[in-house]
Tab-separated table of C-alpha atoms in Angstrom:
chain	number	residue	atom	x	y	z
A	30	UNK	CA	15.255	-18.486	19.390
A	31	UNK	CA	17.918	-16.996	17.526
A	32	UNK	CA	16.961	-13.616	17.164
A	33	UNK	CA	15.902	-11.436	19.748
A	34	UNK	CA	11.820	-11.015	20.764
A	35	UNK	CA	12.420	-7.362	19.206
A	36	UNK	CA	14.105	-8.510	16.261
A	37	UNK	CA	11.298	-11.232	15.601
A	38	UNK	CA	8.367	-8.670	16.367
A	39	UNK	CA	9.885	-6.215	14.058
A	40	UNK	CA	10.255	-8.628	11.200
A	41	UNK	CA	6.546	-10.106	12.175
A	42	UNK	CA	5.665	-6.190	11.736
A	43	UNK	CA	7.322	-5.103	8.703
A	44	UNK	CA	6.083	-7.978	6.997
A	45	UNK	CA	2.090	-7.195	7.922
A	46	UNK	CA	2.411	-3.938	6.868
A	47	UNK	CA	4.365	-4.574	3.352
A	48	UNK	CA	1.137	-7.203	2.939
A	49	UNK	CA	-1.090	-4.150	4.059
A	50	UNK	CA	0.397	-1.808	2.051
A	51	UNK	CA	0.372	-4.152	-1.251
A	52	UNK	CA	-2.961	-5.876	-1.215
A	53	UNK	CA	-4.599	-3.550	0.690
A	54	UNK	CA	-7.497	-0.288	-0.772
A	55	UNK	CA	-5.860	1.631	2.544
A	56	UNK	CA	-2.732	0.872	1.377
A	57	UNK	CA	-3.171	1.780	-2.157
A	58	UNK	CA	-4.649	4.539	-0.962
A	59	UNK	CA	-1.374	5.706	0.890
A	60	UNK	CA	0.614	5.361	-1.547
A	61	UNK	CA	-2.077	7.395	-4.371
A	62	UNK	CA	-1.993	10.255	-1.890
A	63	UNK	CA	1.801	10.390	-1.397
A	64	UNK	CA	1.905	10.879	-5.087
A	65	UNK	CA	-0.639	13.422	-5.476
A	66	UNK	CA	-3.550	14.432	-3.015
A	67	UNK	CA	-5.540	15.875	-5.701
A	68	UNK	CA	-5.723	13.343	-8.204
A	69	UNK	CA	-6.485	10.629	-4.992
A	70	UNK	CA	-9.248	12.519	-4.167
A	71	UNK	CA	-10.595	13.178	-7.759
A	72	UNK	CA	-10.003	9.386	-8.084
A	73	UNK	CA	-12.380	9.128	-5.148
A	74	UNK	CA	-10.094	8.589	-2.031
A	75	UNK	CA	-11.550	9.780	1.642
A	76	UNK	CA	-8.406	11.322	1.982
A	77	UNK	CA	-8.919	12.859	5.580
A	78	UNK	CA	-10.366	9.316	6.272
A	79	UNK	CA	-6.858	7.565	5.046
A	80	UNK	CA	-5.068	10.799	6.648
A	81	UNK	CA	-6.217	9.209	10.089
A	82	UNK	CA	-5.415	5.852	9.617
A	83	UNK	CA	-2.493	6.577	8.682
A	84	UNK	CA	-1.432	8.560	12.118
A	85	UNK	CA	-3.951	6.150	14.312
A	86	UNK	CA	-1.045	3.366	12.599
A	87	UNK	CA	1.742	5.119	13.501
A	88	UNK	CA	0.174	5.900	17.250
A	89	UNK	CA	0.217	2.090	17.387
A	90	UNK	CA	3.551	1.796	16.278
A	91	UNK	CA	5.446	4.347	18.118
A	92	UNK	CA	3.675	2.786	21.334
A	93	UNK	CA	5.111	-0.766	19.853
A	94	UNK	CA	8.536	0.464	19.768
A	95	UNK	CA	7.943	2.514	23.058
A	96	UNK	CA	7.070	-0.632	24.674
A	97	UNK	CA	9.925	-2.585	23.187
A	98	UNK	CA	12.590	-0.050	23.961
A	99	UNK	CA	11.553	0.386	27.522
A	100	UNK	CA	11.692	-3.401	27.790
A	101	UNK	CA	15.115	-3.732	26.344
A	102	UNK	CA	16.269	-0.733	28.800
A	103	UNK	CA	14.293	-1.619	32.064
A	104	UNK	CA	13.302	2.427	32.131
A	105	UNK	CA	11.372	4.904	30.983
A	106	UNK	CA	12.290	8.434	30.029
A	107	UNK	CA	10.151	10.802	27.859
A	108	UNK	CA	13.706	12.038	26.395
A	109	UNK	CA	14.631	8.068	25.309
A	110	UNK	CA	13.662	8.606	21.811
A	111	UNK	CA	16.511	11.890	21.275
A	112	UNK	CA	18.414	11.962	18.452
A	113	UNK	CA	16.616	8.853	16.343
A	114	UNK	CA	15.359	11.253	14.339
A	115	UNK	CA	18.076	11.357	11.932
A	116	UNK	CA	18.643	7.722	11.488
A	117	UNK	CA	14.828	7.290	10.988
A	118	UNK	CA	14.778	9.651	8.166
A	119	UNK	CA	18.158	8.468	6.599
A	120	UNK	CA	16.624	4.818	6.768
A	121	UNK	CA	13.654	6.249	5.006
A	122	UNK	CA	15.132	7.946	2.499
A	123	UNK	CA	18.321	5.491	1.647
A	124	UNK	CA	15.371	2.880	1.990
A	125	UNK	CA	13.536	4.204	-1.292
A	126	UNK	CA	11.124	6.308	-0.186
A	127	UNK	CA	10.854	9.704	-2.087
A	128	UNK	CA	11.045	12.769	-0.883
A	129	UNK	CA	7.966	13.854	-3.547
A	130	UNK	CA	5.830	11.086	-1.652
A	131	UNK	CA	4.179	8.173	-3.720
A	132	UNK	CA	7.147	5.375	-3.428
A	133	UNK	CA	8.583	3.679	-1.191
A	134	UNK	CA	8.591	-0.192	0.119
A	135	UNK	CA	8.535	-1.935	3.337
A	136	UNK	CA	11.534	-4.205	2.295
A	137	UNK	CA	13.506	-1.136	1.214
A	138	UNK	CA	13.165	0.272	4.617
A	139	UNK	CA	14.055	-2.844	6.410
A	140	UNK	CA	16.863	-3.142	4.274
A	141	UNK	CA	18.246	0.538	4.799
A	142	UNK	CA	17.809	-0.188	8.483
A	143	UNK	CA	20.090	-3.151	8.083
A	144	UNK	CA	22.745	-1.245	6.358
A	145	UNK	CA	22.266	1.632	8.662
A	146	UNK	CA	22.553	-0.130	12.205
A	147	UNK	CA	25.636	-1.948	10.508
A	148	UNK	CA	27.338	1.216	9.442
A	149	UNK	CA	26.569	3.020	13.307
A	150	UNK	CA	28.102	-0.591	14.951
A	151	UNK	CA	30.979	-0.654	12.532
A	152	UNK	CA	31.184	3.073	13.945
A	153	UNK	CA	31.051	2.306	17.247
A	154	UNK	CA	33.407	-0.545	17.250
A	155	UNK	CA	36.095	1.924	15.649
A	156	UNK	CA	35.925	4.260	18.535
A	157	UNK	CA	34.673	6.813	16.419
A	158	UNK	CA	33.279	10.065	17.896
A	159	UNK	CA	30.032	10.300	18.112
A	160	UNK	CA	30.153	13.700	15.847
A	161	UNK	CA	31.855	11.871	13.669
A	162	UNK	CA	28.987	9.414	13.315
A	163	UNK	CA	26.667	11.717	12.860
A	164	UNK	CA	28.682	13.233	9.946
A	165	UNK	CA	28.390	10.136	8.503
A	166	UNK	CA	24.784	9.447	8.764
A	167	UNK	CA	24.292	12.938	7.422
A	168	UNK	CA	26.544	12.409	4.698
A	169	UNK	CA	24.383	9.038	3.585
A	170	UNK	CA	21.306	11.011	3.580
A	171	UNK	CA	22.589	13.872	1.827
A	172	UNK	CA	23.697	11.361	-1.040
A	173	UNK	CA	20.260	9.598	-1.125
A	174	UNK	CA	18.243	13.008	-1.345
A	175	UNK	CA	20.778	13.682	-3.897
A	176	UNK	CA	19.863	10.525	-5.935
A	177	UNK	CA	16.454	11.020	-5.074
A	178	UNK	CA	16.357	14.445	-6.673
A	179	UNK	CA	18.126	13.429	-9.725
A	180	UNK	CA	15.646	10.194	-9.984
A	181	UNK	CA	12.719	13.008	-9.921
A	182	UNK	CA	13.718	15.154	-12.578
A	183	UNK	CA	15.051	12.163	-14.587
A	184	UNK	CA	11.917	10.659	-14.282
A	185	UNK	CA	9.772	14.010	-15.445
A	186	UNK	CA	12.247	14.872	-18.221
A	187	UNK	CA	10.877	11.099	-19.517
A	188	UNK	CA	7.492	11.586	-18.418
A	189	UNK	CA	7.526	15.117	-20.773
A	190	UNK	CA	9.326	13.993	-23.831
């Protein structure tokens, strides 16, 4: 094929869960209790119910991508995952998903992980240090919180008036 096994069961992936999270009650239900956990459950959401299947889904996942990155490395280390954790949340947040909880879409994510992996190859292809690069991932997430921030109160200040 033309795209790698992890490339194709990533896509495969973000595409069931995007349908999940759409067209699904459990998905709705996500989304209702990122936006507020008190008017889910007076709307009649088993939040602690949804609360697990939401961390039994990302068990599954995190083994996935466990699997998949021992594969692509031929090793396992329990320190292989260091230092993903700010290029997870940067492709989170530059992705569309707020801060405040409630928003956010699968295609948004897979998009900011595009633009992400391009911007830490371009990176990498300059020679650039690797505290450089980090400077520059921080600097993308600092401007999407930013805009993220700004979209919040924007969005009250038009909600109140």
């Amino acid at each position: 094929l033309p795209i790698s096994t992890a490339a194709a069961l990533f896509l495969v992936l973000a595409f069931i869960l995007a349908m999940m999270l759409r067209f699904t009650p459990f998905g709705r239900a996500m989304y209702a209790i990122g936006g507020d956990a008190e008017i889910a459950r007076l709307a009649g959401i088993n939040i602690p119910a949804v609360l697990i299947g939401v961390y039994g889904l990302m068990g599954v996942l995190a083994g996935i991508g466990g699997i998949v990155q021992a594969g692509r490395l031929s090793s396992v280390s329990p320190l292989m995952g260091i230092g993903y954790e700010l290029d997870i949340i940067t492709i989170v947040i530059v992705g569309g998903a707020s801060l405040a909880g409630g928003r956010g879409t699968v295609l948004g994510t897979v998009l900011a992980a595009v633009l992400i992996s391009m911007i830490d190859n371009g990176l990498t292809m300059m020679n650039v240090p690797s505290f450089y690069q980090y400077l520059v991932k921080g600097s993308v997430l600092l401007a999407a919180v930013i805009l993220d921030q700004w979209y919040q109160r924007r969005r009250a200040a038009f909600a109140a008036a």
